[in-house]
Short mmCIF file of C-alpha atoms in Angstrom, two decimals:
data_model
loop_
_atom_site.label_atom_id
_atom_site.label_comp_id
_atom_site.label_asym_id
_atom_site.label_seq_id
_atom_site.Cartn_x
_atom_site.Cartn_y
_atom_site.Cartn_z
CA MET A 1 -60.79 19.45 -24.96
CA LEU A 2 -57.26 18.89 -23.56
CA VAL A 3 -56.11 15.45 -22.34
CA LYS A 4 -52.75 14.15 -21.10
CA SER A 5 -51.34 10.63 -21.30
CA PHE A 6 -47.83 9.39 -20.54
CA GLY A 7 -45.24 7.52 -22.58
CA SER A 8 -41.49 7.09 -22.23
CA ALA A 9 -38.30 7.46 -24.28
CA VAL A 10 -34.89 5.84 -23.73
CA PHE A 11 -31.59 7.73 -24.04
CA GLY A 12 -28.47 5.65 -23.45
CA ILE A 13 -29.68 3.17 -20.85
CA GLU A 14 -31.88 5.62 -18.95
CA ALA A 15 -35.53 6.47 -19.61
CA THR A 16 -37.29 9.84 -19.64
CA THR A 17 -41.05 10.15 -19.12
CA ILE A 18 -42.80 11.88 -22.02
CA THR A 19 -46.09 13.71 -21.49
CA ILE A 20 -48.47 13.41 -24.46
CA GLU A 21 -50.84 16.42 -24.59
CA VAL A 22 -53.74 16.20 -27.06
CA ASN A 23 -56.05 19.11 -27.77
CA ILE A 24 -59.09 18.84 -30.08
CA ASP A 25 -60.55 22.04 -31.53
CA LYS A 26 -62.54 23.25 -34.53
CA GLY A 27 -61.09 22.61 -37.96
CA ILE A 28 -59.64 19.59 -39.77
CA SER A 29 -55.91 18.96 -39.36
CA PHE A 30 -53.34 16.89 -37.45
CA ILE A 31 -50.44 18.78 -35.88
CA LEU A 32 -47.66 16.86 -34.09
CA VAL A 33 -44.97 18.87 -32.24
CA GLY A 34 -42.16 18.11 -29.78
CA LEU A 35 -39.23 17.00 -32.00
CA PRO A 36 -40.78 13.75 -33.36
CA ASP A 37 -38.83 11.64 -35.85
CA SER A 38 -40.36 10.11 -39.01
CA ALA A 39 -41.67 7.00 -37.21
CA VAL A 40 -43.54 9.17 -34.68
CA LYS A 41 -44.93 11.44 -37.41
CA GLU A 42 -46.30 8.41 -39.25
CA SER A 43 -48.28 7.38 -36.17
CA GLN A 44 -51.33 9.32 -37.42
CA GLN A 45 -51.94 6.84 -40.22
CA ARG A 46 -51.50 3.81 -37.96
CA ILE A 47 -53.74 5.26 -35.24
CA LYS A 48 -56.46 6.29 -37.70
CA ALA A 49 -56.61 2.82 -39.29
CA ALA A 50 -56.46 1.02 -35.91
CA LEU A 51 -59.37 3.05 -34.51
CA SER A 52 -61.50 2.67 -37.64
CA ASN A 53 -60.89 -1.09 -37.85
CA ASN A 54 -61.97 -1.57 -34.22
CA GLY A 55 -65.19 0.43 -34.37
CA TYR A 56 -63.94 3.65 -32.78
CA LYS A 57 -64.27 7.16 -34.18
CA TYR A 58 -61.27 9.09 -35.38
CA PRO A 59 -62.29 12.74 -34.77
CA MET A 60 -62.37 14.77 -37.98
CA LYS A 61 -61.29 17.96 -36.23
CA GLU A 62 -58.10 19.89 -35.56
CA ILE A 63 -55.97 17.55 -33.44
CA THR A 64 -52.84 19.05 -31.85
CA VAL A 65 -50.41 16.64 -30.20
CA ASN A 66 -47.54 17.99 -28.08
CA MET A 67 -44.82 15.69 -26.76
CA ALA A 68 -43.12 17.24 -23.74
CA PRO A 69 -40.34 17.94 -22.95
CA ALA A 70 -40.29 19.53 -26.39
CA ASP A 71 -36.49 19.82 -26.60
CA ILE A 72 -35.85 16.03 -26.49
CA ARG A 73 -35.95 14.13 -29.77
CA LYS A 74 -38.67 11.42 -29.80
CA GLU A 75 -37.86 8.26 -31.76
CA GLY A 76 -39.64 5.08 -32.77
CA SER A 77 -43.18 3.75 -32.81
CA THR A 78 -43.56 3.28 -29.05
CA PHE A 79 -45.77 6.41 -28.83
CA ASP A 80 -48.60 5.01 -31.00
CA LEU A 81 -50.59 3.75 -28.01
CA PRO A 82 -50.35 6.81 -25.72
CA ILE A 83 -51.15 9.17 -28.63
CA GLY A 84 -54.05 6.98 -29.79
CA ILE A 85 -55.54 6.65 -26.29
CA ALA A 86 -55.15 10.40 -25.66
CA ILE A 87 -56.99 11.18 -28.92
CA MET A 88 -59.81 8.83 -27.90
CA ALA A 89 -59.93 10.39 -24.42
CA ALA A 90 -60.06 13.90 -25.88
CA SER A 91 -62.97 12.80 -28.09
CA GLU A 92 -64.71 11.30 -25.01
CA GLN A 93 -64.39 7.65 -26.02
CA VAL A 94 -62.04 6.73 -23.14
CA ASN A 95 -62.39 7.55 -19.45
CA THR A 96 -59.62 9.96 -18.35
CA ASP A 97 -59.66 9.06 -14.64
CA ALA A 98 -56.85 6.45 -14.79
CA LEU A 99 -54.67 8.04 -17.49
CA ALA A 100 -52.40 9.82 -14.99
CA ASP A 101 -51.61 6.54 -13.19
CA TYR A 102 -50.11 4.56 -16.09
CA ILE A 103 -47.29 4.70 -18.62
CA LEU A 104 -48.62 3.54 -22.00
CA LEU A 105 -46.35 1.88 -24.56
CA GLY A 106 -46.94 0.12 -27.84
CA GLU A 107 -46.73 0.19 -31.62
CA LEU A 108 -50.13 -0.17 -33.25
CA SER A 109 -50.79 -2.43 -36.22
CA LEU A 110 -53.52 -1.37 -38.63
CA ASP A 111 -55.82 -3.97 -37.05
CA GLY A 112 -55.27 -2.51 -33.58
CA SER A 113 -52.95 -5.21 -32.23
CA LEU A 114 -49.84 -4.20 -30.27
CA LYS A 115 -46.32 -5.09 -31.40
CA PRO A 116 -43.38 -5.70 -29.02
CA LEU A 117 -40.82 -2.98 -28.28
CA LYS A 118 -37.28 -2.65 -26.94
CA GLY A 119 -35.93 -0.72 -23.95
CA ILE A 120 -38.75 -1.83 -21.64
CA LEU A 121 -36.79 -2.45 -18.43
CA PRO A 122 -35.32 1.08 -18.04
CA ILE A 123 -38.80 2.49 -18.77
CA ALA A 124 -40.35 0.31 -16.04
CA LEU A 125 -37.64 1.32 -13.55
CA LYS A 126 -38.25 5.00 -14.32
CA ALA A 127 -42.02 4.57 -13.97
CA LYS A 128 -41.58 3.14 -10.48
CA GLU A 129 -39.10 5.87 -9.56
CA GLU A 130 -41.56 8.60 -10.58
CA GLY A 131 -44.45 7.07 -8.66
CA PHE A 132 -46.65 5.73 -11.46
CA LYS A 133 -49.10 3.05 -10.40
CA GLY A 134 -48.39 0.82 -13.36
CA ILE A 135 -47.47 0.33 -17.00
CA ILE A 136 -49.54 -0.95 -19.94
CA LEU A 137 -47.57 -2.45 -22.82
CA PRO A 138 -47.56 -5.25 -25.45
CA GLU A 139 -48.04 -8.75 -24.06
CA GLU A 140 -44.66 -9.97 -25.38
CA ASN A 141 -42.81 -7.45 -23.19
CA VAL A 142 -44.73 -8.09 -19.99
CA ARG A 143 -42.22 -10.42 -18.27
CA GLU A 144 -39.38 -7.98 -18.84
CA ALA A 145 -41.28 -5.11 -17.17
CA ALA A 146 -42.62 -7.35 -14.39
CA ILE A 147 -39.05 -7.72 -13.07
CA VAL A 148 -39.60 -4.34 -11.38
CA ASP A 149 -41.16 -4.90 -7.98
CA GLY A 150 -43.90 -2.56 -6.76
CA LEU A 151 -45.24 -1.72 -10.24
CA GLU A 152 -48.47 -3.06 -11.75
CA VAL A 153 -47.63 -4.45 -15.19
CA TYR A 154 -50.39 -5.16 -17.71
CA GLY A 155 -49.76 -6.92 -21.00
CA ALA A 156 -52.27 -6.18 -23.77
CA LYS A 157 -52.77 -7.84 -27.14
CA SER A 158 -54.72 -4.99 -28.71
CA ILE A 159 -56.03 -1.46 -28.24
CA ASN A 160 -59.47 -2.94 -27.47
CA GLU A 161 -58.15 -4.50 -24.26
CA VAL A 162 -56.52 -1.22 -23.22
CA VAL A 163 -59.73 0.77 -23.81
CA SER A 164 -61.78 -1.81 -21.88
CA PHE A 165 -59.33 -1.63 -18.95
CA LEU A 166 -59.31 2.18 -18.80
CA ASN A 167 -63.10 2.43 -19.11
CA ASN A 168 -64.24 -0.50 -16.96
CA GLY A 169 -61.15 -1.86 -15.17
CA THR A 170 -61.59 -5.19 -16.99
CA GLY A 171 -59.80 -7.08 -19.75
CA LEU A 172 -56.25 -6.98 -18.35
CA THR A 173 -54.60 -8.86 -15.49
CA ALA A 174 -51.43 -7.70 -13.74
CA THR A 175 -48.41 -9.98 -14.23
CA LYS A 176 -46.40 -10.90 -11.14
CA ILE A 177 -42.90 -12.42 -11.15
CA ASP A 178 -40.96 -13.62 -8.12
CA ILE A 179 -37.67 -12.08 -9.22
CA ARG A 180 -35.58 -13.82 -6.55
CA GLN A 181 -36.96 -17.28 -7.31
CA GLU A 182 -36.44 -16.77 -11.06
CA PHE A 183 -32.94 -15.44 -10.42
CA TYR A 184 -31.78 -18.31 -8.19
CA ASN A 185 -33.47 -21.02 -10.29
CA LYS A 186 -31.33 -20.13 -13.31
CA LEU A 187 -28.00 -19.35 -11.64
CA ASN A 188 -26.43 -22.74 -12.42
CA ASP A 189 -28.22 -23.37 -15.71
CA PHE A 190 -25.29 -23.91 -18.11
CA ALA A 191 -25.21 -25.88 -21.35
CA VAL A 192 -21.44 -26.45 -21.20
CA ASP A 193 -18.97 -27.48 -18.48
CA PHE A 194 -15.21 -27.76 -17.97
CA ARG A 195 -15.85 -31.42 -17.21
CA ASP A 196 -16.10 -31.93 -20.98
CA VAL A 197 -12.53 -30.70 -21.57
CA LYS A 198 -9.84 -33.41 -21.77
CA GLY A 199 -6.36 -32.42 -20.56
CA GLN A 200 -5.40 -28.72 -21.01
CA GLN A 201 -4.65 -28.36 -17.30
CA ASN A 202 -2.49 -25.27 -17.85
CA ILE A 203 -5.35 -23.52 -19.71
CA LYS A 204 -7.83 -24.40 -16.99
CA ARG A 205 -5.42 -22.98 -14.43
CA ALA A 206 -5.05 -19.78 -16.46
CA PHE A 207 -8.82 -19.41 -16.72
CA GLU A 208 -9.22 -20.01 -12.99
CA ILE A 209 -6.73 -17.20 -12.31
CA ALA A 210 -8.43 -14.94 -14.89
CA ALA A 211 -11.91 -15.55 -13.43
CA SER A 212 -10.64 -15.03 -9.88
CA GLY A 213 -9.07 -11.64 -10.57
CA GLY A 214 -11.09 -10.40 -13.57
CA HIS A 215 -8.01 -10.54 -15.82
CA ASN A 216 -7.99 -10.36 -19.63
CA VAL A 217 -6.63 -13.41 -21.51
CA VAL A 218 -5.20 -14.16 -24.95
CA LEU A 219 -4.94 -17.79 -26.10
CA ILE A 220 -2.25 -18.59 -28.69
CA GLY A 221 -2.26 -21.96 -30.39
CA PRO A 222 -2.76 -23.95 -33.62
CA PRO A 223 -6.18 -24.56 -35.19
CA GLY A 224 -8.16 -27.32 -33.51
CA ALA A 225 -6.34 -27.03 -30.16
CA GLY A 226 -9.56 -26.09 -28.34
CA LYS A 227 -9.24 -22.32 -27.89
CA SER A 228 -12.88 -21.50 -28.73
CA MET A 229 -14.21 -24.49 -26.79
CA LEU A 230 -12.33 -23.41 -23.67
CA ALA A 231 -13.38 -19.76 -24.01
CA LYS A 232 -17.09 -20.73 -24.19
CA ARG A 233 -16.76 -22.40 -20.81
CA LEU A 234 -15.24 -19.40 -19.02
CA PRO A 235 -18.63 -17.92 -17.95
CA THR A 236 -19.40 -21.20 -16.12
CA ILE A 237 -16.60 -20.54 -13.59
CA LEU A 238 -17.17 -16.81 -13.13
CA PRO A 239 -18.86 -15.83 -9.83
CA PRO A 240 -22.67 -15.87 -10.06
CA MET A 241 -24.18 -12.49 -10.91
CA SER A 242 -25.74 -10.48 -8.12
CA ILE A 243 -29.31 -9.27 -8.61
CA ASN A 244 -28.02 -5.73 -9.25
CA GLU A 245 -25.60 -7.00 -11.91
CA SER A 246 -28.39 -9.05 -13.46
CA LEU A 247 -30.71 -6.02 -13.60
CA GLU A 248 -27.95 -3.84 -15.10
CA THR A 249 -27.16 -6.47 -17.75
CA THR A 250 -30.84 -6.95 -18.62
CA LYS A 251 -31.22 -3.17 -18.90
CA ILE A 252 -28.46 -2.91 -21.54
CA HIS A 253 -29.79 -5.87 -23.54
CA SER A 254 -33.30 -4.42 -23.31
CA VAL A 255 -32.18 -1.10 -24.82
CA ALA A 256 -30.45 -2.99 -27.65
CA GLY A 257 -33.54 -5.14 -28.26
CA LYS A 258 -31.63 -8.34 -27.38
CA VAL A 259 -34.00 -9.67 -24.71
CA ASN A 260 -36.01 -12.56 -26.16
CA ALA A 261 -39.79 -12.17 -26.29
CA GLY A 262 -41.31 -13.65 -23.14
CA ALA A 263 -37.96 -13.62 -21.33
CA GLY A 264 -37.41 -11.87 -18.03
CA LEU A 265 -34.21 -11.42 -16.07
CA ILE A 266 -30.81 -12.30 -17.61
CA THR A 267 -29.09 -14.48 -15.00
CA GLU A 268 -26.17 -15.91 -17.01
CA ARG A 269 -23.11 -13.76 -17.57
CA PRO A 270 -23.11 -12.61 -21.20
CA PHE A 271 -20.75 -14.27 -23.68
CA ARG A 272 -20.42 -12.14 -26.82
CA LYS A 273 -18.51 -13.43 -29.85
CA PRO A 274 -18.49 -10.82 -32.67
CA HIS A 275 -17.12 -11.81 -36.08
CA HIS A 276 -13.75 -10.35 -37.12
CA THR A 277 -15.43 -8.27 -39.86
CA ILE A 278 -17.18 -6.13 -37.21
CA SER A 279 -16.98 -2.34 -37.55
CA ASP A 280 -15.73 0.14 -34.95
CA VAL A 281 -19.26 1.42 -34.26
CA ALA A 282 -20.75 -2.08 -33.91
CA LEU A 283 -18.07 -2.97 -31.37
CA VAL A 284 -18.07 0.09 -29.10
CA GLY A 285 -21.57 1.43 -29.85
CA GLY A 286 -22.87 4.52 -31.61
CA GLY A 287 -24.69 5.25 -34.84
CA SER A 288 -26.99 8.12 -35.83
CA TYR A 289 -29.27 7.08 -32.95
CA PRO A 290 -26.69 5.58 -30.54
CA GLN A 291 -27.11 1.97 -29.51
CA PRO A 292 -24.94 -0.19 -27.21
CA GLY A 293 -22.11 -2.02 -28.97
CA GLU A 294 -20.71 -5.51 -28.33
CA ILE A 295 -18.46 -4.30 -25.50
CA SER A 296 -21.53 -3.01 -23.63
CA LEU A 297 -23.56 -6.14 -24.39
CA ALA A 298 -20.66 -8.07 -22.80
CA HIS A 299 -20.89 -5.93 -19.61
CA ASN A 300 -20.56 -8.14 -16.50
CA GLY A 301 -19.54 -11.01 -18.78
CA VAL A 302 -17.05 -12.07 -21.45
CA LEU A 303 -16.15 -10.55 -24.83
CA PHE A 304 -14.50 -13.25 -26.97
CA LEU A 305 -12.52 -12.14 -30.01
CA ASP A 306 -11.58 -15.19 -32.08
CA GLU A 307 -8.81 -14.86 -34.70
CA LEU A 308 -7.60 -11.64 -33.05
CA PRO A 309 -5.08 -10.55 -35.77
CA GLU A 310 -7.85 -10.71 -38.40
CA TYR A 311 -9.75 -7.81 -36.81
CA LYS A 312 -9.13 -4.39 -38.32
CA ARG A 313 -6.48 -2.55 -36.33
CA SER A 314 -8.80 0.44 -35.80
CA VAL A 315 -11.43 -1.88 -34.27
CA LEU A 316 -8.94 -3.23 -31.75
CA GLU A 317 -7.51 0.18 -30.88
CA VAL A 318 -10.90 1.68 -29.98
CA MET A 319 -11.16 -0.92 -27.20
CA ARG A 320 -8.11 0.37 -25.35
CA GLN A 321 -9.90 3.14 -23.43
CA PRO A 322 -13.03 1.08 -22.50
CA ILE A 323 -10.84 -1.76 -21.19
CA GLU A 324 -9.22 0.67 -18.75
CA ASP A 325 -12.25 2.83 -17.85
CA ARG A 326 -15.00 0.15 -17.96
CA PHE A 327 -17.38 2.48 -19.79
CA VAL A 328 -17.63 4.07 -23.23
CA THR A 329 -18.86 7.58 -24.02
CA ILE A 330 -20.61 8.22 -27.36
CA SER A 331 -20.61 11.91 -28.22
CA ARG A 332 -22.73 13.64 -30.85
CA ALA A 333 -23.16 17.34 -31.66
CA LYS A 334 -26.31 17.73 -29.56
CA PHE A 335 -26.01 15.03 -26.91
CA THR A 336 -23.74 12.50 -25.20
CA VAL A 337 -24.62 9.01 -23.95
CA GLU A 338 -22.56 6.71 -21.76
CA TYR A 339 -22.73 2.91 -21.78
CA PRO A 340 -21.17 0.55 -19.21
CA ALA A 341 -18.42 -1.69 -20.62
CA GLY A 342 -17.06 -3.72 -17.70
CA PHE A 343 -16.17 -6.90 -19.57
CA MET A 344 -13.49 -9.57 -19.44
CA LEU A 345 -11.62 -9.74 -22.74
CA VAL A 346 -10.74 -13.22 -23.98
CA ALA A 347 -8.94 -13.34 -27.32
CA ALA A 348 -7.76 -16.31 -29.38
CA MET A 349 -5.26 -16.36 -32.20
CA ASN A 350 -3.08 -18.64 -34.30
CA PRO A 351 0.66 -18.08 -33.80
CA CYS A 352 1.16 -17.43 -37.54
CA PRO A 353 -0.84 -17.33 -40.82
CA CYS A 354 -0.49 -21.08 -41.42
CA GLY A 355 -1.24 -21.77 -37.75
CA TYR A 356 1.57 -24.22 -36.96
CA PHE A 357 4.43 -22.12 -35.59
CA ASN A 358 5.79 -23.85 -32.46
CA HIS A 359 3.58 -26.92 -33.17
CA PRO A 360 5.08 -30.09 -31.67
CA ASP A 361 4.32 -32.28 -34.73
CA LYS A 362 3.68 -30.08 -37.78
CA ASP A 363 6.11 -27.73 -39.50
CA CYS A 364 5.36 -24.05 -40.03
CA VAL A 365 5.45 -23.12 -43.74
CA CYS A 366 5.48 -19.34 -43.24
CA ALA A 367 8.39 -17.40 -44.78
CA PRO A 368 10.98 -15.67 -42.54
CA GLY A 369 9.58 -12.53 -40.93
CA ILE A 370 5.97 -13.48 -41.63
CA VAL A 371 5.33 -14.62 -38.06
CA GLN A 372 6.54 -11.31 -36.62
CA ASN A 373 4.49 -9.35 -39.14
CA TYR A 374 1.43 -11.40 -38.19
CA LEU A 375 1.90 -10.66 -34.48
CA ASN A 376 2.55 -7.00 -35.23
CA LYS A 377 -1.09 -6.67 -36.28
CA ILE A 378 -1.81 -6.49 -32.55
CA SER A 379 -0.38 -3.32 -31.05
CA GLY A 380 1.86 -3.31 -27.99
CA PRO A 381 -0.49 -1.06 -25.98
CA LEU A 382 -3.36 -3.53 -26.50
CA LEU A 383 -1.20 -6.52 -25.53
CA ASP A 384 -0.09 -4.65 -22.42
CA ARG A 385 -3.75 -4.50 -21.35
CA ILE A 386 -4.04 -8.30 -21.56
CA ASP A 387 -2.75 -9.83 -18.32
CA LEU A 388 -2.45 -13.49 -19.32
CA HIS A 389 -0.79 -14.78 -22.52
CA VAL A 390 -1.50 -18.51 -22.64
CA GLU A 391 -0.02 -21.02 -25.10
CA VAL A 392 -2.52 -23.71 -26.10
CA THR A 393 -1.04 -26.99 -27.32
CA PRO A 394 -2.97 -29.77 -29.08
CA VAL A 395 -4.39 -32.52 -26.90
CA SER A 396 -2.66 -35.88 -27.46
CA PHE A 397 -4.53 -39.05 -28.38
CA ASP A 398 -3.73 -40.59 -25.00
CA GLU A 399 -5.38 -37.66 -23.19
CA LEU A 400 -8.44 -37.82 -25.45
CA ALA A 401 -8.83 -41.57 -24.95
CA TYR A 402 -8.22 -41.42 -21.20
CA HIS A 403 -11.56 -41.76 -19.38
CA GLN A 404 -10.66 -40.37 -15.98
CA PRO A 405 -13.29 -37.78 -14.89
CA GLU A 406 -12.19 -34.14 -15.27
CA GLU A 407 -12.89 -31.45 -12.69
CA GLY A 408 -16.21 -29.75 -13.31
CA SER A 409 -17.00 -26.03 -13.55
CA GLU A 410 -18.82 -26.05 -10.20
CA ASN A 411 -15.70 -27.03 -8.22
CA ILE A 412 -13.53 -24.49 -10.03
CA ARG A 413 -16.14 -21.78 -9.48
CA ASP A 414 -16.17 -22.49 -5.73
CA ARG A 415 -12.45 -21.62 -5.57
CA VAL A 416 -13.01 -18.55 -7.76
CA VAL A 417 -15.79 -17.32 -5.47
CA GLU A 418 -13.54 -17.76 -2.40
CA ALA A 419 -10.81 -15.68 -4.07
CA ARG A 420 -13.35 -13.00 -5.04
CA LEU A 421 -14.61 -12.81 -1.45
CA ILE A 422 -11.06 -12.06 -0.31
CA GLN A 423 -10.90 -9.24 -2.88
CA GLU A 424 -14.35 -7.99 -1.94
CA ASP A 425 -13.16 -7.57 1.63
CA ARG A 426 -9.91 -5.96 0.44
CA PHE A 427 -11.68 -3.34 -1.67
CA LYS A 428 -14.77 -2.83 0.52
CA ASN A 429 -13.99 0.87 0.93
CA SER A 430 -13.47 1.48 -2.81
CA GLN A 431 -16.26 2.53 -5.16
CA GLU A 432 -14.32 1.82 -8.38
CA THR A 433 -12.32 -1.34 -7.60
CA HIS A 434 -13.99 -4.74 -7.18
CA CYS A 435 -11.28 -7.20 -8.21
CA ASN A 436 -7.50 -7.33 -8.58
CA ALA A 437 -7.46 -6.52 -12.30
CA GLN A 438 -9.05 -3.12 -11.57
CA MET A 439 -6.46 -1.98 -9.01
CA SER A 440 -5.07 1.53 -9.44
CA SER A 441 -1.35 2.33 -9.06
CA LYS A 442 -1.97 3.52 -5.50
CA GLU A 443 -3.81 0.29 -4.60
CA LEU A 444 -1.08 -1.75 -6.30
CA ARG A 445 1.56 -0.26 -4.00
CA LYS A 446 -0.67 -0.83 -0.97
CA TYR A 447 -1.82 -4.41 -1.64
CA CYS A 448 1.07 -5.87 -3.69
CA PRO A 449 4.28 -5.26 -1.74
CA ILE A 450 7.08 -7.70 -2.66
CA ASP A 451 10.26 -8.74 -0.89
CA GLU A 452 13.82 -8.60 -2.27
CA ALA A 453 13.70 -12.14 -3.72
CA CYS A 454 10.51 -11.36 -5.68
CA ASN A 455 12.00 -8.05 -6.78
CA THR A 456 15.11 -9.80 -8.17
CA ILE A 457 13.03 -12.30 -10.19
CA LEU A 458 10.83 -9.52 -11.53
CA LYS A 459 13.81 -7.33 -12.49
CA GLN A 460 15.43 -10.18 -14.41
CA ALA A 461 12.16 -10.85 -16.26
CA MET A 462 11.71 -7.16 -17.07
CA ASP A 463 15.25 -6.88 -18.46
CA ARG A 464 15.06 -10.12 -20.45
CA LEU A 465 11.58 -9.64 -21.89
CA GLY A 466 11.73 -5.86 -22.26
CA LEU A 467 8.43 -5.41 -20.45
CA SER A 468 6.69 -2.03 -20.14
CA ALA A 469 5.66 -0.39 -16.87
CA ARG A 470 2.08 -1.46 -17.53
CA ALA A 471 3.19 -5.09 -17.99
CA TYR A 472 5.04 -4.82 -14.65
CA ASP A 473 1.77 -3.78 -13.01
CA ARG A 474 -0.08 -6.63 -14.73
CA ILE A 475 2.36 -9.22 -13.40
CA LEU A 476 1.89 -7.92 -9.86
CA LYS A 477 -1.91 -8.02 -10.21
CA VAL A 478 -1.85 -11.61 -11.50
CA ALA A 479 0.55 -12.60 -8.71
CA ARG A 480 -1.84 -11.05 -6.17
CA THR A 481 -4.69 -13.16 -7.62
CA ILE A 482 -2.60 -16.35 -7.47
CA ALA A 483 -1.83 -15.56 -3.83
CA ASP A 484 -5.56 -15.10 -3.15
CA LEU A 485 -6.34 -18.48 -4.73
CA ASN A 486 -3.72 -20.03 -2.43
CA LYS A 487 -5.10 -18.02 0.52
CA ASP A 488 -1.67 -16.43 1.06
CA LYS A 489 -1.62 -12.97 2.61
CA SER A 490 1.57 -11.85 0.87
CA ILE A 491 3.04 -12.38 -2.59
CA ASN A 492 6.02 -14.76 -2.74
CA THR A 493 8.43 -15.93 -5.45
CA THR A 494 6.16 -18.82 -6.50
CA HIS A 495 3.32 -16.42 -7.28
CA ILE A 496 5.63 -14.04 -9.19
CA SER A 497 7.20 -16.87 -11.20
CA GLU A 498 3.83 -18.26 -12.26
CA ALA A 499 2.57 -14.80 -13.22
CA ILE A 500 5.67 -14.18 -15.38
CA GLN A 501 5.02 -17.45 -17.26
CA PHE A 502 1.78 -15.92 -18.54
CA ARG A 503 3.62 -13.28 -20.63
CA SER A 504 4.37 -15.56 -23.63
CA LEU A 505 4.11 -12.90 -26.31
CA ASP A 506 6.69 -10.74 -24.53
CA ARG A 507 9.41 -13.39 -24.91
CA GLU A 508 12.23 -12.47 -27.26
CA ASP A 509 12.29 -15.93 -28.82
CA TRP A 510 8.54 -16.16 -29.47
CA ALA A 511 8.51 -15.10 -33.12
CA LYS A 512 12.03 -16.21 -34.06
#
């Protein structure tokens, strides 16, 4: 007897429906075809034990299992449930009427219970796209799949509940989530706030400009000046995520297995903080079976690299292309996957190995030339891709002890959102550009014209600092963002002057 059930496999951040065909004939053997990996091949032992321990018969006949399409490699233990149910249906223990309506997912324990999986959201989206009535999966993953509207989502604890549902329509209840209510309830749910930060007005201003235009930032200052504390608060002033951004972010985290059990939609912009010992592959993604890296997990959010010069140079250099293109392509001999990587880069670093170069109170003990060598660990091309270079100075005792209320994240975010709305209108006809930091050379000429006075200031800065053509573009983009924050239609000398101040590491006297 031939029976078909349906599972799903994830490649990159997209899912592909897999048809499980089971045929039972005379003989005694188990044949599994369709490019399965070791975990899929081992499913026979798990299925056999799960059926036996729950009072079902495992047919002692020739069982042939084909996983179509046969030219796509099948990975992981997610196919245990669809294979097990198809075997039971082929041996007439499960009703086949509803099998064509549902995607089945789940790893079976030997006692028949179902274990949680990763990559659920793209699978649920694909199931809806292909017209399936619903999806049956482990209970821990049910909220993640229920994000998808118009799809019946059933969470099961064990294979017994799945069999009861397919045979009698009982034992499982569809989970419903009001995605919009959940989304809007959590939009302003932050554990930190800029209200907690004493002083540091120039850093707050830099972050407001960065958030408004989507610009990358590097913070340079001594230990204990508050670089990490400030960086953690940047997501609180970024514009709230749209539902589409939230779904896209949740999709990437789902594929990487980073969505907490019982969690649904990710509504906060991601803040990723990898350690400086991270490898190239862990940062950009890849591996034998490619997975998203930190730059993709930071998509639509912030990637924070603390102690920037301590990262391996090769790790930093592999970021150069994703920063520009906002995606990363992982190529292997037989396939290629593409992951989104539209993140804001925030880096922090000490000015020298001892940390006290340019400190107002403490003396630097580094030998001559050491400071320059330390800064040289970061390549010029990478620095050119960072729009804002911000010097962080220690907060004085008077500022710490002063009890005047500081401006909160909510007020700053209101101004950021207003600036983003101006940019949204400006780039409404562009598919690729959404904020000032993403402007192409053509858009730069169109939206950032400057008068003779601005041109003179910029020329002097270029000559004195020895800036590259890319740095010239960055200054214009930052100036355009400052103008948007001030609601000015054109760029003036004030905007240009402030933008030039945020090129600290380009100054000739910085490391002398």
